[in-house]
Coordinates of C-alpha atoms and ligand atoms in Angstrom, one line a residue:
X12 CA 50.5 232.7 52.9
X13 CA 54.3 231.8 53.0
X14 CA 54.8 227.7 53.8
X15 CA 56.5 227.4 56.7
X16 CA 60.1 225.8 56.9
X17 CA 62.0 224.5 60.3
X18 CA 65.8 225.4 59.6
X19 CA 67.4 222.6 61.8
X20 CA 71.0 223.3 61.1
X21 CA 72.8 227.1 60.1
X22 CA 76.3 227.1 58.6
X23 CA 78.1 229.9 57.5
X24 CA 76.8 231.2 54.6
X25 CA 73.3 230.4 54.4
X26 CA 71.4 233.0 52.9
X27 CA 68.6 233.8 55.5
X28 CA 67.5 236.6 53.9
X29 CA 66.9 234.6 50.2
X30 CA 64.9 232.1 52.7
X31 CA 62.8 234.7 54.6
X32 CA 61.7 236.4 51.5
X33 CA 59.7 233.5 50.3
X34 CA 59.6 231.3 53.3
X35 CA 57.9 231.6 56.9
X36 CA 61.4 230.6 58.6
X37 CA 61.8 229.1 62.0
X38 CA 65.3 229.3 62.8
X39 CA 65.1 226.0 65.4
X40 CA 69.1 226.0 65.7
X41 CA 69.1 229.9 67.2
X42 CA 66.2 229.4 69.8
X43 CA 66.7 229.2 73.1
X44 CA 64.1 227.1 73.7
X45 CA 63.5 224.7 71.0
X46 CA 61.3 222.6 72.5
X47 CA 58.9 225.3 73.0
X48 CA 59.5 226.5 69.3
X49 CA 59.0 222.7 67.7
X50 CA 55.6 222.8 70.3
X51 CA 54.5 226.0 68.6
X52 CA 55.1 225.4 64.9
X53 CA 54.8 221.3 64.8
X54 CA 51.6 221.3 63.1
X55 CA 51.8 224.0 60.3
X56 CA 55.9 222.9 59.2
X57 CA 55.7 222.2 55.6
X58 CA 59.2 221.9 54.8
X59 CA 62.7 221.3 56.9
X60 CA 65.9 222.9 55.8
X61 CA 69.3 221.1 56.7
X62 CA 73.0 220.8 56.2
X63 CA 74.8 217.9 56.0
X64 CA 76.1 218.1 60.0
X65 CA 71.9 217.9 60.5
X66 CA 70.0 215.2 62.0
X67 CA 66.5 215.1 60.5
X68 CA 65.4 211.2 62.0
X69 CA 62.2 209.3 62.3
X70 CA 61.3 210.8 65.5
X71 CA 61.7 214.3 64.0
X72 CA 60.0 213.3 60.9
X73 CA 57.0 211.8 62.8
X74 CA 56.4 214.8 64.5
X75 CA 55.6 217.1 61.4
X76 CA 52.4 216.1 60.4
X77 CA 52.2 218.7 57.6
X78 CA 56.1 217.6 56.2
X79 CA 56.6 217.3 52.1
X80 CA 60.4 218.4 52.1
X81 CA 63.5 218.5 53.7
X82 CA 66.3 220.1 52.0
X83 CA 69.7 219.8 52.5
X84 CA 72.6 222.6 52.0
X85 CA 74.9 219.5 51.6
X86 CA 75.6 216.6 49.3
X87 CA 76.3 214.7 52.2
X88 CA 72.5 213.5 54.1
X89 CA 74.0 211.0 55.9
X90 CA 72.1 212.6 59.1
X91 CA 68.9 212.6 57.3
X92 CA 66.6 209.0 58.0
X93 CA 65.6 208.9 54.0
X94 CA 63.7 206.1 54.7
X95 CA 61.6 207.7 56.9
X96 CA 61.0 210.4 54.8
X97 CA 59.7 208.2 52.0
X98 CA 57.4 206.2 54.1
X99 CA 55.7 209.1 54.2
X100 CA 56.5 210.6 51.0
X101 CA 58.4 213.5 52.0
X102 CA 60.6 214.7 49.3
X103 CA 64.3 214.5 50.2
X104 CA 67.5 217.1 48.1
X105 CA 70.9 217.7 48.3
X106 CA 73.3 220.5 47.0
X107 CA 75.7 218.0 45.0
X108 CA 78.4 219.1 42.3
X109 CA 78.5 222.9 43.6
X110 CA 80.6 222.2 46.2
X111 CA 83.1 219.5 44.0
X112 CA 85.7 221.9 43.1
X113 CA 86.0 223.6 46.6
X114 CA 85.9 220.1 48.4
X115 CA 88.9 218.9 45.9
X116 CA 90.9 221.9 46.3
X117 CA 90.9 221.2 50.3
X118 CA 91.8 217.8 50.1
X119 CA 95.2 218.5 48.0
X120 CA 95.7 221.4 50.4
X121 CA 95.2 219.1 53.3
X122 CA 97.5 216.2 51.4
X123 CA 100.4 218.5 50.8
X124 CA 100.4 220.3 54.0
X125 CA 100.7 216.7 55.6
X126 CA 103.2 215.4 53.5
X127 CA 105.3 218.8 53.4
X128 CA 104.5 219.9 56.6
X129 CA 103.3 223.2 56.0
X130 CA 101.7 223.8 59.3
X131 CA 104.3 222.4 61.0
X132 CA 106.7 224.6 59.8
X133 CA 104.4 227.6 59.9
X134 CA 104.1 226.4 63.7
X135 CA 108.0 226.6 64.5
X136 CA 108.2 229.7 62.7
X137 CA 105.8 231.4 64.6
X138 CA 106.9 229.8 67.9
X139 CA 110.6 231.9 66.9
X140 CA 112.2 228.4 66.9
X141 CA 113.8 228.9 63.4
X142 CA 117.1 230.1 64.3
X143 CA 117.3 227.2 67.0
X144 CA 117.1 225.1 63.3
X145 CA 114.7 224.1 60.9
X146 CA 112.1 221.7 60.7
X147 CA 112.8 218.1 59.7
X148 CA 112.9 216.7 56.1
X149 CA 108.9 215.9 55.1
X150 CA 107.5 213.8 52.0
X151 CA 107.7 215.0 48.5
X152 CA 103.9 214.9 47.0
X153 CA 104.6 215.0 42.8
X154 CA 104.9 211.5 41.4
X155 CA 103.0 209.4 44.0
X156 CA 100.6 206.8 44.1
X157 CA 97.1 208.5 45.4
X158 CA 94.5 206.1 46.0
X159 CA 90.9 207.5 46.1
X160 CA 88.5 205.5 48.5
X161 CA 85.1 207.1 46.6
X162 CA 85.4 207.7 42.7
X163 CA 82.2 209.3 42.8
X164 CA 81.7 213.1 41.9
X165 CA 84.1 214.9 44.1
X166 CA 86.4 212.2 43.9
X167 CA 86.7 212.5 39.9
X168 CA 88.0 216.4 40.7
X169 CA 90.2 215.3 43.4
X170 CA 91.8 212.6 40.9
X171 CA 92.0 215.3 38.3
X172 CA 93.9 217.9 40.8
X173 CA 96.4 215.0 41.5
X174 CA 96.8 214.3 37.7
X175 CA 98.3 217.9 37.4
X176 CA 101.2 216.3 40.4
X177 CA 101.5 214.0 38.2
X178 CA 100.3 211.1 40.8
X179 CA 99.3 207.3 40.3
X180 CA 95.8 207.6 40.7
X181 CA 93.8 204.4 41.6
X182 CA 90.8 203.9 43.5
X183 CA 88.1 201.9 45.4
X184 CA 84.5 202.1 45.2
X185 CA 82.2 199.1 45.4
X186 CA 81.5 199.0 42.0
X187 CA 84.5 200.0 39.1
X188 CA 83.8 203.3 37.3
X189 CA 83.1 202.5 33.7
X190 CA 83.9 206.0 32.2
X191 CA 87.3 207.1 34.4
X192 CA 91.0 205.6 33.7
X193 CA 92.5 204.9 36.8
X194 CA 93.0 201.1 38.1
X195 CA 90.1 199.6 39.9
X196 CA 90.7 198.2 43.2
X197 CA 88.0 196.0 44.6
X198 CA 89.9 195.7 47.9
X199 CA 90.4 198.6 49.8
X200 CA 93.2 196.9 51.6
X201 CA 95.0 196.0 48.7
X202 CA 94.8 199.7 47.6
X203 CA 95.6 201.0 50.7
X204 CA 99.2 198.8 50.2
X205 CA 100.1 199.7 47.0
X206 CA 99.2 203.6 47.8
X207 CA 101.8 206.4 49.5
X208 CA 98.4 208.6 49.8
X209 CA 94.6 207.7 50.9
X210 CA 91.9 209.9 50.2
X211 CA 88.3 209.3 51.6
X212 CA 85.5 210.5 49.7
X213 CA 82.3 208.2 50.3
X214 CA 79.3 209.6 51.7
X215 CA 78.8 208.6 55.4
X216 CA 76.1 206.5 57.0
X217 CA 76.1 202.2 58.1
X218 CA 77.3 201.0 54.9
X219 CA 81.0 203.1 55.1
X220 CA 81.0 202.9 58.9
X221 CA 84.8 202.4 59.9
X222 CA 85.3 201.1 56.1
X223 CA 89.2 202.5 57.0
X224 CA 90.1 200.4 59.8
X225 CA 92.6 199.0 61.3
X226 CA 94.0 196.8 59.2
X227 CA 93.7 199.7 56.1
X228 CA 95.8 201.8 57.9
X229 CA 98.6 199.5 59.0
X230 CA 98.3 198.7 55.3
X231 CA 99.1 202.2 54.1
X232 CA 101.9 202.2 56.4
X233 CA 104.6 204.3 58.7
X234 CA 105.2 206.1 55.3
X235 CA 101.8 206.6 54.0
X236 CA 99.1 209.4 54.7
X237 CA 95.0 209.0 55.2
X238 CA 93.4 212.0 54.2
X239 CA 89.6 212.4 55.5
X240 CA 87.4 214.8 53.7
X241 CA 84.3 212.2 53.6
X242 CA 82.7 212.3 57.3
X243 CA 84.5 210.9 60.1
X244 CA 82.9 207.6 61.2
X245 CA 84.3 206.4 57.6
X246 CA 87.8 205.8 59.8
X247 CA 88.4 204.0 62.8
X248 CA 89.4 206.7 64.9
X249 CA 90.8 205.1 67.5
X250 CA 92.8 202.7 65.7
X251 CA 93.8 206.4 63.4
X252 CA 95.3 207.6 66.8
X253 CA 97.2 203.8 67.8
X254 CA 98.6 203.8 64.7
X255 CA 99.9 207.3 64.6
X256 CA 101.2 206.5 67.9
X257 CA 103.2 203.4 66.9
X258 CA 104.2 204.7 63.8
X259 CA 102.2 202.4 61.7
X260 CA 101.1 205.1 59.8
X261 CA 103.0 208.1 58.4
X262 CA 100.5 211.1 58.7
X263 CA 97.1 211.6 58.6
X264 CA 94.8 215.3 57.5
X265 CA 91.6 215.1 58.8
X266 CA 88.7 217.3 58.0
X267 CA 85.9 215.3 59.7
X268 CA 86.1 213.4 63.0
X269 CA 83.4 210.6 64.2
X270 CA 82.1 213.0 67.3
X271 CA 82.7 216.7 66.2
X272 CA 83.5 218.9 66.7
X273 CA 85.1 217.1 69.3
X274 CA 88.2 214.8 68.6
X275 CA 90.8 212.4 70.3
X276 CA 92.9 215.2 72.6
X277 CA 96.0 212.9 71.4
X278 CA 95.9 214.3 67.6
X279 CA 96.7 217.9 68.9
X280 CA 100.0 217.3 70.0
X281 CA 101.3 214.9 66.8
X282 CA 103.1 217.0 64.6
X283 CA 102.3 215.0 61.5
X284 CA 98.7 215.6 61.7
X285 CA 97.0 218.4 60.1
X286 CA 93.6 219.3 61.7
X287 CA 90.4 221.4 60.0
X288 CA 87.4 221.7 61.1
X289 CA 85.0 220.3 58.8
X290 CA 85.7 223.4 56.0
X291 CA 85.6 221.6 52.7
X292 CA 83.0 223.7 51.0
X293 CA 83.2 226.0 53.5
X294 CA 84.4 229.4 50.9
X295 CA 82.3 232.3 50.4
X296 CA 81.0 231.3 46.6
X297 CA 80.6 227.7 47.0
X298 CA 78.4 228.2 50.3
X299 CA 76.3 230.8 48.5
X300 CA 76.0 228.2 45.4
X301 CA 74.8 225.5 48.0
X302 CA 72.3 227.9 49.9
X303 CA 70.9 229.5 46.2
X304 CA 70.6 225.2 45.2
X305 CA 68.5 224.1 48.6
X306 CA 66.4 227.4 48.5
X307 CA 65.9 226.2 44.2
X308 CA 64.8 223.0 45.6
X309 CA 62.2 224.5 48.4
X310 CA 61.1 226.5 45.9
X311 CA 60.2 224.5 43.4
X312 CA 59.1 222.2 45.5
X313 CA 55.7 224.7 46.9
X314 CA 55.7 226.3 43.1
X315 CA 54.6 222.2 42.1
X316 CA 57.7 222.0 40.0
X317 CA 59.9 218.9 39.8
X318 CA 63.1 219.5 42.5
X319 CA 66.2 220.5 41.1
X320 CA 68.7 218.3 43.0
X321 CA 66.7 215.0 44.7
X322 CA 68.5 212.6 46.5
X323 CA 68.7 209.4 44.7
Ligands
LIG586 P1 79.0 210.6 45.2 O1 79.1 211.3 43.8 O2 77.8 209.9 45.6 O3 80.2 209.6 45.2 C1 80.4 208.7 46.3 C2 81.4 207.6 45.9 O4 81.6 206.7 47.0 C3 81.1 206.7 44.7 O5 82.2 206.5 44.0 C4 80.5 205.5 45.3 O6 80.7 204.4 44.5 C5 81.4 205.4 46.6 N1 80.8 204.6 47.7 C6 79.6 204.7 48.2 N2 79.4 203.8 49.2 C7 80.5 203.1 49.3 C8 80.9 202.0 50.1 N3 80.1 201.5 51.0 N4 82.2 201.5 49.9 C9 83.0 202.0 49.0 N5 82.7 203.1 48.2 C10 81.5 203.6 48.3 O7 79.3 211.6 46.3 P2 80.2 213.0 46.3 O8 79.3 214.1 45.8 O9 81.5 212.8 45.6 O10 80.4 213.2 47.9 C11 81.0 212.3 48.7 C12 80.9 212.6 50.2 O11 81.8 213.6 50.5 C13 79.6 213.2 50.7 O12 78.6 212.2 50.8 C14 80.0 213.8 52.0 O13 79.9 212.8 53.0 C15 81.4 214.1 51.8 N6 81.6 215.6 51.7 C16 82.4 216.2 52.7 C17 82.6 217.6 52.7 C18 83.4 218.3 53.7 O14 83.1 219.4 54.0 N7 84.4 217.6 54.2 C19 81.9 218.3 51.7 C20 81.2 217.7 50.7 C21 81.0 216.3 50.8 P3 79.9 203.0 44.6 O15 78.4 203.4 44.7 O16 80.2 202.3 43.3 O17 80.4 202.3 45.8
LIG587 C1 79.0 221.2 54.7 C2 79.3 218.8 53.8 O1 80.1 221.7 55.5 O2 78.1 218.9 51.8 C3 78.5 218.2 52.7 O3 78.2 217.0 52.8 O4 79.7 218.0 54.7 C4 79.7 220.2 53.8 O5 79.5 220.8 52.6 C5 77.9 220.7 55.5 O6 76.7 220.5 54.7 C6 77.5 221.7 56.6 O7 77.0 221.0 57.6

């Protein structure tokens, strides 16, 4: 008999199928009813599959008597309660490195269309406002000092992308990286100063809640630009929006926001903000590389193998 595995969470790009065809699948997210179904299947669920937009918590956890996995199609498991899982020895995995390459490529797409205004223009154009004038001078991007809050495995790609713009790369992470070049910033705020760009990459949860605050921002400054690919309780939201108001900070690209896929209404109507919604690994290859990785893990998982990809 197949195990039986409560999907939680869809994204585009999961590979039902691939699941189905080793996998009794209940597809929790789709029912109607998901009370009823969690009633129903409670006591046979061997397994959970996620993403990294899930919440898999204690109360979840403690209702799936049968429970020895949960398996994320995401590096990020902020939404998972780990602890939890391991109380009662329920393996947890993640999908991390597949996605690097993808997540990077966003977050210099996202840095250059804030700084050059991209949209924007793309916006006026469309709007037939072009032979009214053009669109204000915007930032150049080659030659600036990026500062990477996260040196951790999407943040070495993203620092290698900027290398080829020829950027001062530094960073912040709580401990300094033994094995990359770039300076070493203990402080965030002191990085944030010396930086014209701010990249967030750390995974969510309590310890990187609102780690960009206030005072970060106003340190980066009316000229300076916060990118957000990490997950969006990392920044002070509201203090994001003051400061864009004010002009205490130049620009912001935001991939994540604290409640989404809701956001502060105030964001839509500031030019210098460039707005996605949550798409960093979100291509056709890399999100059949993450669904192929969490299906691995399942897999091995009931075949008594050692998981590919655990969560430290
Ligand atoms: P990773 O390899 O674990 O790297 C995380 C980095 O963050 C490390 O450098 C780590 O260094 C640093 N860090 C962790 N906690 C910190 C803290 N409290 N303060 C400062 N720095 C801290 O993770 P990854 O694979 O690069 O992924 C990073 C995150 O990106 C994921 O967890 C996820 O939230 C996000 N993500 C978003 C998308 C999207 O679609 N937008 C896609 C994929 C991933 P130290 O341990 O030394 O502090
Ligand atoms: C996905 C992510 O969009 O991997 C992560 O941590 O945030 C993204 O790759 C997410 O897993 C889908 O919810």
């Amino acid at each position: 008999m197949k195990p039986e595995v409560l999907s939680v969470a869809g994204m585009p790009g999961l590979d039902r199928a691939s699941f189905e065809a080793h996998f009794a699948m209940h597809w929790l997210w789709q029912a109607p009813d998901r009370e009823q179904v969690l009633a129903e299947v409670a006591a046979r669920v061997r397994g959970i599959q996620a993403t990294g937009a899930a919440v898999v918590d204690a109360t979840l956890i403690g209702r799936l008597p049968q429970l020895e996995i949960i398996a994320c199609c995401g590096v990020g498991y902020d939404g998972i309660d780990v602890a939890a899982a391991r109380r009662r020895n329920v393996v947890v995995t993640n999908t991390p490195d597949v996605l690097n390459d993808c997540v990077a490529d966003l977050a210099l797409g996202l840095l250059i269309d804030a700084s050059r205004g991209i949209g924007r223009g793309e916006r006026h154009v469309r709007a037939g406002k072009w032979p009214e004038g053009g669109t204000p001078l915007q930032t150049r991007v080659s030659g600036k000092r990026l500062g990477i809050v996260g040196m951790g495995r999407i943040g070495r790609v993203i620092a290698r992308r900027a290398a080829g713009f020829d950027m001062k790369i530094a960073y912040h992470a709580r401990r300094k990286a033994a094995d990359v070049p770039f300076a070493y910033y203990q402080r965030l705020v002191d990085l944030a100063r010396d930086s014209d760009f701010l990249v967030a990459i750390v995974p969510g949860g309590r310890d990187t809640f609102h780690l960009i605050d206030e005072e970060v921002l106003r340190a980066l400054g009316p000229q300076g630009i916060l990118v957000n690919v990490a997950r969006g309780p990392v920044v002070d939201e509201a203090a994001l929006v003051r400061c864009l108001q004010e002009g205490a900070l130049g620009g912001a690209a935001l991939d994540v926001f604290e409640a989404e896929p809701r956001m502060p209404e105030a964001l839509w109507a500031m030019e210098n903000v460039v707005l996605t919604p949550h798409i960093g690994s979100a291509t056709r290859e890399t999100r059949a590389a993450m669904s192929r990785l969490t299906l691995d893990n399942l897999v091995a998982h009931f075949a008594g193998k050692p998981v590919p990809t655990p969560v430290p």
